[in-house]
Amino acid sequence: MKESITVNEMLILKKFSYKMRIIKINGTLISKENYDSTIIHDGDDVQMLYLMSGG
Amino acid sequence: MGIAEIKKHLSKFRIGIAGAGGLGSNCAVALARSGIGTLVIADFDIVEELNLNRQYYFYEQVGMMKTDAIRDNIKHVNPGILVITHQKKLDRTNISEIFAGCNIIIEAFDNAGMKEMLIETVQTKMPGIPLIVGSGMAGWGKTNDLICRKIDETLYVCGDETSEVSDNLPPLAPRVGIVANMEANVTIEILMNIK
């Protein structure tokens, strides 16, 4: 078992395909252009929020 | 604490509302009734007849700028509120300037891409300012699926995070109104915890 993966690898692994989203790791927002370079480590607090149109 | 004390406390704060549609117009009126001191409201649209199925406007206001119409409506429920309006489309370059000095910002757009843009901008350019987002409120029923989730001290989401608008699942007054009032309720909860 790998101890760290990138954000993009996590999205593929978890089959999170919906595009409108916010990801925060340990309280810091990760912008889309950093999904490949941002590493998630074991124990990190990863939060995801899907954004649905409507209001 | 009695209502007079609550209003006195809430009158000290300034709240930003991004959008004056279904979420923003209803949320603004709830906050005005509660006695929030200053509301900063941004929208670029006009009131259309179709909006009246859920937005806090009246038939005679069709054709008005939403910023002007919401200012009038707030004046009718609480003339003591300072309302600052920006007739502008919000983007990454103007958000931090328009909402400068706000204690909390409320996301009240309808479009998911705009919601995403606002969250990214506020969370990176205005660190520490709580942001309250609405996501997932299309259709009807499923009342108990509508919740408020605190992601961290600066990000809250109200809605079911699932129901997206479509031709067969339009936004309707009850669910949009519930989420708008949930956003107002979280706002008051945060403010009441500030001494």
Short mmCIF file of C-alpha atoms in Angstrom, two decimals, chain A residues 8-45:
data_model
loop_
_atom_site.label_atom_id
_atom_site.label_comp_id
_atom_site.label_asym_id
_atom_site.label_seq_id
_atom_site.Cartn_x
_atom_site.Cartn_y
_atom_site.Cartn_z
CA ASN A 8 -5.58 13.38 -9.33
CA GLU A 9 -4.74 9.78 -8.41
CA MET A 10 -7.16 9.99 -5.49
CA LEU A 11 -9.95 11.27 -7.78
CA ILE A 12 -9.41 8.36 -10.19
CA LEU A 13 -9.11 5.79 -7.39
CA LYS A 14 -12.33 6.97 -5.73
CA LYS A 15 -14.10 7.45 -9.11
CA PHE A 16 -14.92 11.09 -8.25
CA SER A 17 -15.83 12.28 -11.74
CA TYR A 18 -18.07 15.32 -11.13
CA LYS A 19 -16.12 18.37 -12.28
CA MET A 20 -17.48 21.23 -10.16
CA ARG A 21 -15.82 20.77 -6.85
CA ILE A 22 -13.65 22.18 -4.12
CA ILE A 23 -10.92 20.13 -2.45
CA LYS A 24 -9.23 21.19 0.78
CA ILE A 25 -6.33 19.35 2.37
CA ASN A 26 -5.62 20.18 6.02
CA GLY A 27 -7.64 23.36 5.59
CA THR A 28 -5.87 24.59 2.44
CA LEU A 29 -7.78 24.89 -0.80
CA ILE A 30 -6.09 23.04 -3.69
CA SER A 31 -6.57 24.71 -7.06
CA LYS A 32 -7.24 22.52 -10.12
CA GLU A 33 -3.86 23.22 -11.72
CA ASN A 34 -2.19 21.72 -8.64
CA TYR A 35 -4.09 18.42 -8.63
CA ASP A 36 -1.11 16.61 -10.22
CA SER A 37 1.56 18.14 -8.02
CA THR A 38 -0.24 18.01 -4.65
CA ILE A 39 0.53 14.91 -2.62
CA ILE A 40 -1.94 13.48 -0.10
CA HIS A 41 -0.16 11.80 2.81
CA ASP A 42 -1.51 9.17 5.17
CA GLY A 43 -3.43 10.96 7.93
CA ASP A 44 -4.15 14.14 5.95
CA ASP A 45 -7.61 15.70 6.36
#
